[in-house]
Coordinates of C-alpha atoms and ligand atoms in Angstrom, one line a residue:
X2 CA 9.6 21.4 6.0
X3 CA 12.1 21.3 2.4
X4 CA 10.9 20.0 -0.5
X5 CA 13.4 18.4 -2.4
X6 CA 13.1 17.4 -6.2
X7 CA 16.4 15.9 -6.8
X8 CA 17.4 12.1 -6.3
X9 CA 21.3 13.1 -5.1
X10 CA 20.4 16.2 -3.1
X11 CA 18.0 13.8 -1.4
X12 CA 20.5 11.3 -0.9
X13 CA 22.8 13.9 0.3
X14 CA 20.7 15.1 3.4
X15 CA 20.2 11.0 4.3
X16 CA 23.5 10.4 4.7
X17 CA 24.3 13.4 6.6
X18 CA 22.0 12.8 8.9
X19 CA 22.8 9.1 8.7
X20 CA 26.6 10.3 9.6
X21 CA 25.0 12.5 12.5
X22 CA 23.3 9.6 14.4
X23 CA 19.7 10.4 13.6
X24 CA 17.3 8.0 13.0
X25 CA 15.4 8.6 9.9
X26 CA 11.6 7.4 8.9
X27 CA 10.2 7.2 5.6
X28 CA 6.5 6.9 4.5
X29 CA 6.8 6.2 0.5
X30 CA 3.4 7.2 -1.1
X31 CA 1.9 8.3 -4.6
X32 CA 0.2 11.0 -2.8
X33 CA -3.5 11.9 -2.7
X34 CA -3.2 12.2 0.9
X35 CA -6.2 10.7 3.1
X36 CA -6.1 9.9 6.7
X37 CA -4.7 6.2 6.5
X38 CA -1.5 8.0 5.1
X39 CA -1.7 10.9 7.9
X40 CA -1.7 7.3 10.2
X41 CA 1.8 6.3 9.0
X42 CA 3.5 9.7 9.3
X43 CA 1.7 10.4 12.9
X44 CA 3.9 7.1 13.2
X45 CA 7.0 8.3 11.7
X46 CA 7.2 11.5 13.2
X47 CA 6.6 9.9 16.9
X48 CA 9.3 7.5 16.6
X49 CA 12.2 9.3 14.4
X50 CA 14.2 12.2 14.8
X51 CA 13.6 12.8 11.1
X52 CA 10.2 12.0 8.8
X53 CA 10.8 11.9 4.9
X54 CA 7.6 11.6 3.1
X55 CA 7.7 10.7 -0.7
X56 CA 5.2 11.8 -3.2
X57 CA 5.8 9.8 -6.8
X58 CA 3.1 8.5 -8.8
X59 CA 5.3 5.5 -10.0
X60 CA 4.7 4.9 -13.9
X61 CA 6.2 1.5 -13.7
X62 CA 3.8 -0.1 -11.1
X63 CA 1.1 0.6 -13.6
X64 CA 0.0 -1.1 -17.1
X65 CA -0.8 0.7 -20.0
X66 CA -4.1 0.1 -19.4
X67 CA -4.3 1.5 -16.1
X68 CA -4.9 5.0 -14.4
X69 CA -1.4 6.7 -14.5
X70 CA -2.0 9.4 -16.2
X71 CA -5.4 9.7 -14.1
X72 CA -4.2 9.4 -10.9
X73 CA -5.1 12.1 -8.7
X74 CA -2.1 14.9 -7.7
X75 CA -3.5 17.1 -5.5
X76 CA 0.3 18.8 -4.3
X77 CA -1.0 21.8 -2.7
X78 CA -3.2 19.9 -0.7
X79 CA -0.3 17.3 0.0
X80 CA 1.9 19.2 0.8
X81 CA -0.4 20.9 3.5
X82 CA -1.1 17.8 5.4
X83 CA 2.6 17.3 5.6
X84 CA 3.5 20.5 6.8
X85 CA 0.5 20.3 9.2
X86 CA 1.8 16.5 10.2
X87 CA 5.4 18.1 11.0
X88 CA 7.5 16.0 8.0
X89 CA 10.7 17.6 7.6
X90 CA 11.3 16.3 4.0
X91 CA 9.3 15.4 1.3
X92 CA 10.4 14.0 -1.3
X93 CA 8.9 15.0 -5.1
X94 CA 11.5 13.3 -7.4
X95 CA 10.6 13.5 -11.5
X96 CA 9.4 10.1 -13.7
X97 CA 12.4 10.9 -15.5
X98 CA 15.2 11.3 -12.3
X99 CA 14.1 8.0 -11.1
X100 CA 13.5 6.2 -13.9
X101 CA 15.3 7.8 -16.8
X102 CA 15.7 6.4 -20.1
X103 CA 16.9 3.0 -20.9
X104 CA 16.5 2.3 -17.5
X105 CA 17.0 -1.8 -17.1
X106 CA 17.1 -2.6 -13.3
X107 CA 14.0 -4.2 -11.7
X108 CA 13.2 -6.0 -8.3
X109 CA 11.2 -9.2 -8.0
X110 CA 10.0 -10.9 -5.5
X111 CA 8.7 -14.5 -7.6
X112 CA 5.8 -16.2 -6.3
X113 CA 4.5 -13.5 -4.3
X114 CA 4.7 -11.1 -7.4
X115 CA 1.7 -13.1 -9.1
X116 CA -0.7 -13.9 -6.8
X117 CA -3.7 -12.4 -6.3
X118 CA -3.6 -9.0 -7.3
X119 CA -0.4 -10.1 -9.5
X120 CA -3.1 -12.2 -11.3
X121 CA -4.6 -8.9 -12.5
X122 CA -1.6 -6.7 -13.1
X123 CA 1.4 -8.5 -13.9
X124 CA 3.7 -5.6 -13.9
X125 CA 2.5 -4.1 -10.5
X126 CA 4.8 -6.2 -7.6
X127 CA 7.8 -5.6 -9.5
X128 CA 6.9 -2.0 -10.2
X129 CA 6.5 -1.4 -6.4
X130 CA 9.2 -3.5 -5.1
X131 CA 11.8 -1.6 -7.7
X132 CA 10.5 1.8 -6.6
X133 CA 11.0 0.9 -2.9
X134 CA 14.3 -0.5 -3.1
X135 CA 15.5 2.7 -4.4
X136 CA 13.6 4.8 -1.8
X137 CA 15.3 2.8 0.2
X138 CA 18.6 3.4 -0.8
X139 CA 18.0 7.1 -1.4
X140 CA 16.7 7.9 2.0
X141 CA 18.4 5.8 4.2
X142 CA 15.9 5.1 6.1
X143 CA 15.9 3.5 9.3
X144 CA 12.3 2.5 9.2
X145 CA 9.5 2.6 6.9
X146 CA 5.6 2.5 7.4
X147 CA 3.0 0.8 5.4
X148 CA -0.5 0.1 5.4
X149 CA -1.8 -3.1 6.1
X150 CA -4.9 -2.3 3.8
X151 CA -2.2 -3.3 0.7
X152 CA -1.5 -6.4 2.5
X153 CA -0.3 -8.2 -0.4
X154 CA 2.5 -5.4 -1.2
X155 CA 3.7 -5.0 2.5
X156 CA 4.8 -9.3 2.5
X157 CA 6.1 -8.5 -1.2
X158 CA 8.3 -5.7 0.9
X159 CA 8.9 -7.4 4.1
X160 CA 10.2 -10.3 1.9
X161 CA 12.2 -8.5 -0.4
X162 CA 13.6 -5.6 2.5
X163 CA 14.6 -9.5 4.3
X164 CA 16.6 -10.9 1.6
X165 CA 18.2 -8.3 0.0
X166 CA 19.4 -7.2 3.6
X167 CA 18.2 -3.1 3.4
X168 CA 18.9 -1.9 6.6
X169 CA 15.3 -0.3 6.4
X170 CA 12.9 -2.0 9.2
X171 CA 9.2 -2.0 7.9
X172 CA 6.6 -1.4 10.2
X173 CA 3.2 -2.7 9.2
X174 CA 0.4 -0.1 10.2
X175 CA -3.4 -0.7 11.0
X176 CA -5.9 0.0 7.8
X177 CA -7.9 2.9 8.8
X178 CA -11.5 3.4 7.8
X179 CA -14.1 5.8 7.4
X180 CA -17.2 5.6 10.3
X181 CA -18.7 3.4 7.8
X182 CA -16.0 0.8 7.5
X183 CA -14.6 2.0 4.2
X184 CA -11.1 1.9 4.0
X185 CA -9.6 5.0 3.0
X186 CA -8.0 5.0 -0.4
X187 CA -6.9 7.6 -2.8
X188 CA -9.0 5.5 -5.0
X189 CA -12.0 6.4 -3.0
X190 CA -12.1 10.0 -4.8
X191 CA -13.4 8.2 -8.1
X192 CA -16.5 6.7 -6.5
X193 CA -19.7 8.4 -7.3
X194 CA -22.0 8.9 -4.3
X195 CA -23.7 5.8 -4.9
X196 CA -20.7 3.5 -5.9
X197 CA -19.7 4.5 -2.3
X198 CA -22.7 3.3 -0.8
X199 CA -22.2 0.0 -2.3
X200 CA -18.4 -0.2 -1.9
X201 CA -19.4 0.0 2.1
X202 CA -20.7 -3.4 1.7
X203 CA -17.0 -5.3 1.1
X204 CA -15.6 -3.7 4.5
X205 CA -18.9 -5.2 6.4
X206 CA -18.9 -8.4 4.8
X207 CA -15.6 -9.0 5.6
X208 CA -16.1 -8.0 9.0
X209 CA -18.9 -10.7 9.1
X210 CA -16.7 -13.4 7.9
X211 CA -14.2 -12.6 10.6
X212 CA -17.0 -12.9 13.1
X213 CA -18.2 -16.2 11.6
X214 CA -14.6 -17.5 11.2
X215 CA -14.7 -18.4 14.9
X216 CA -16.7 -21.1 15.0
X217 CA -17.4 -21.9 11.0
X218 CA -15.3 -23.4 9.3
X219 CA -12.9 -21.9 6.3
X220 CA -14.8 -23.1 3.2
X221 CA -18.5 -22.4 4.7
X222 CA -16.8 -18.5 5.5
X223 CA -15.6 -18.0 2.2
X224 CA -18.3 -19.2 0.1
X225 CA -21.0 -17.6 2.2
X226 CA -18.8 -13.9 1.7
X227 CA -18.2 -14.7 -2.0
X228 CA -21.9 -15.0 -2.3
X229 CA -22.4 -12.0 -0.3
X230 CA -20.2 -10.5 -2.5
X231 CA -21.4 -11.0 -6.0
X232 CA -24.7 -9.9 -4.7
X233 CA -23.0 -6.1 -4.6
X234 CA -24.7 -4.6 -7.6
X235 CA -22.4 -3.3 -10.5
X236 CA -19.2 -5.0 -9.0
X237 CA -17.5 -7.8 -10.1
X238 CA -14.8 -10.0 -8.1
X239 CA -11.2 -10.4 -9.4
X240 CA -10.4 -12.8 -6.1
X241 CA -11.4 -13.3 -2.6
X242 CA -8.9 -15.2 -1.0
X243 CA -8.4 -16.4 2.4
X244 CA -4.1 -17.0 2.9
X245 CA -2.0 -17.3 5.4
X246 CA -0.6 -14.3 7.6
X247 CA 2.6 -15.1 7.1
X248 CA 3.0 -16.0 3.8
X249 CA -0.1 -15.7 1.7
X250 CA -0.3 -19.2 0.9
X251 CA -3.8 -20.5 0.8
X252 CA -5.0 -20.8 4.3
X253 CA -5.9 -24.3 5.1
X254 CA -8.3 -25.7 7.6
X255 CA -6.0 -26.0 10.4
X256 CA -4.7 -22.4 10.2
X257 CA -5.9 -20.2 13.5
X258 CA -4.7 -17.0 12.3
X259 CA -5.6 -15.8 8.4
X260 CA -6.0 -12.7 6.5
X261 CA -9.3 -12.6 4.0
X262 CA -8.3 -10.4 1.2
X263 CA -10.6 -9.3 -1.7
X264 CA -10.1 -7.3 -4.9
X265 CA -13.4 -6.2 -6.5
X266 CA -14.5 -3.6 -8.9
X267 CA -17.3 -1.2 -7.8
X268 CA -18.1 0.5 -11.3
X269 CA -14.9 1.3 -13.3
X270 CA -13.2 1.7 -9.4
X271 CA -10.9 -1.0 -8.1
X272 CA -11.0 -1.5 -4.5
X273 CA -9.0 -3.8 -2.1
X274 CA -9.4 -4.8 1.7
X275 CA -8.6 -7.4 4.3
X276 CA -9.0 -8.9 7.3
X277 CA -7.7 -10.6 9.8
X278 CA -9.5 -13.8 10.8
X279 CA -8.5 -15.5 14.2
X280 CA -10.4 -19.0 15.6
Ligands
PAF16 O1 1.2 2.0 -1.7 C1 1.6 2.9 -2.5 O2 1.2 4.0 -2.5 C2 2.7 2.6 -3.5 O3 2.5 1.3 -4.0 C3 4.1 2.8 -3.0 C4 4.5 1.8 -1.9 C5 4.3 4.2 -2.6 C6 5.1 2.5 -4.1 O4 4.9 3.3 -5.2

């Protein structure tokens, strides 16, 4: 497994192997390793010759306000589960070789962008889809894996990877959870032991909703949850929305396959989850 730290030398080693025929995967993260991301490189390294993991905590998919400069990097430990997982690259770039001063070039994808979690960080979509776009290009990636649990970010990239015609296929992975329905988060290292216990109530109450979306109907699921919900002590709601698969446009009543996706603070700890909902 080599480490590379430099955008061009990265680039170099994609296009070689581009020009030798092998079919390259890449699984962009921020590192903090957990099992959802040892999912999407199991992936990877099953299906392409060659498995480029990137580790960049991006600063410009985070507001002032937020956890940047918190954000766990645990690199020893990262780079052990990708050495253990069989990566050949990953992929350390600095803040300042992706981004460097007077940088001016952004992605956005409109509408999507500010919905939902948009609503709450304004910055964030455009952030993301601007740091993908030059993963992209840098690794030449014939396909790229990404959780389902950010469900909201892998339309924003399925959209944008569409219409700006990357050659990069995305493959949507499953969310994986902890025994106790929790999904697995990098976040999930803030929670104290008993913010944990309570933050296992959003995975089961969404899993009830699913259940009950069968034979309830759409606004008697989501106000029963959002109830459910509020009852979570220290939390508070930033949405709970059920939208469309395909889209996320709000679901209506006729819809037979949904995705119920809630933001929601436990303590100072923001989590996100979905599900799918089918009648
Ligand atoms: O999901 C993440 O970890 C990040 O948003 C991503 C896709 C690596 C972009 O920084």
């Amino acid at each position: 497994m080599k480490v590379i730290k430099d955008v061009l030398q990265l680039q170099k080693i994609a296009f070689k192997h581009l020009r030798e025929g092998d079919e390259v995967g890449l699984v962009p993260t921020m590192g903090a390793l957990h099992n959802g991301h040892v999912s999407l490189i199991e992936k990877s390294v099953k299906n392409d010759d060659i498995t480029i993991v990137s580790i960049f905590v991006n600063p410009i998919q985070f507001s002032p306000d937020e956890d940047y400069l918190k954000y766990l990097r645990p690199v020893k430990k990262d780079l052990e589960i990708c050495k253990k997982n069989h990566v050949d690259y990953v992929f350390m770039p600095s803040a300042n070789d992706m981004f460097p001063q007077a940088y001016k070039t952004f992605v956005e994808v409109e509408a999507l962008q500010s919905i939902m979690c948009g609503v709450f960080r304004p910055i964030h979509f455009r952030g993301v889809a601007t740091v993908v776009s030059k993963l992209f290009n840098i690794s030449c990636a014939d396909r790229a894996y990404f959780g389902m649990k950010d469900f909201q970010q892998l339309k924003i990239i399925e959209k944008m990877s569409k219409e700006l015609n990357f050659r990069t296929k995305i493959v949507p992975c499953p969310i994986v959870r902890e025994k106790s329905g929790l999904a697995f988060s990098s976040r999930n290292f803030y929670l104290t032991n008993e913010e944990k216990s309570l933050s296992l109530n959003i995975s089961k109450i969404l899993k009830e909703a699913a259940k009950e979306f069968k034979n309830k109907s759409l606004s008697v699921v989501k106000k029963k949850a959002i109830n459910k919900l509020k009852k979570i002590p220290n939390s508070k709601i930033d949405y709970a929305e059920i939208v469309s698969i395909k889209d996320l446009s709000l679901a209506d009543k006729n819809m037979k396959k949904v995705v119920f996706a809630v933001a929601i603070w436990i303590g100072k700890v923001r989590l996100i989850d979905n599900t799918e909902m089918t009648k």
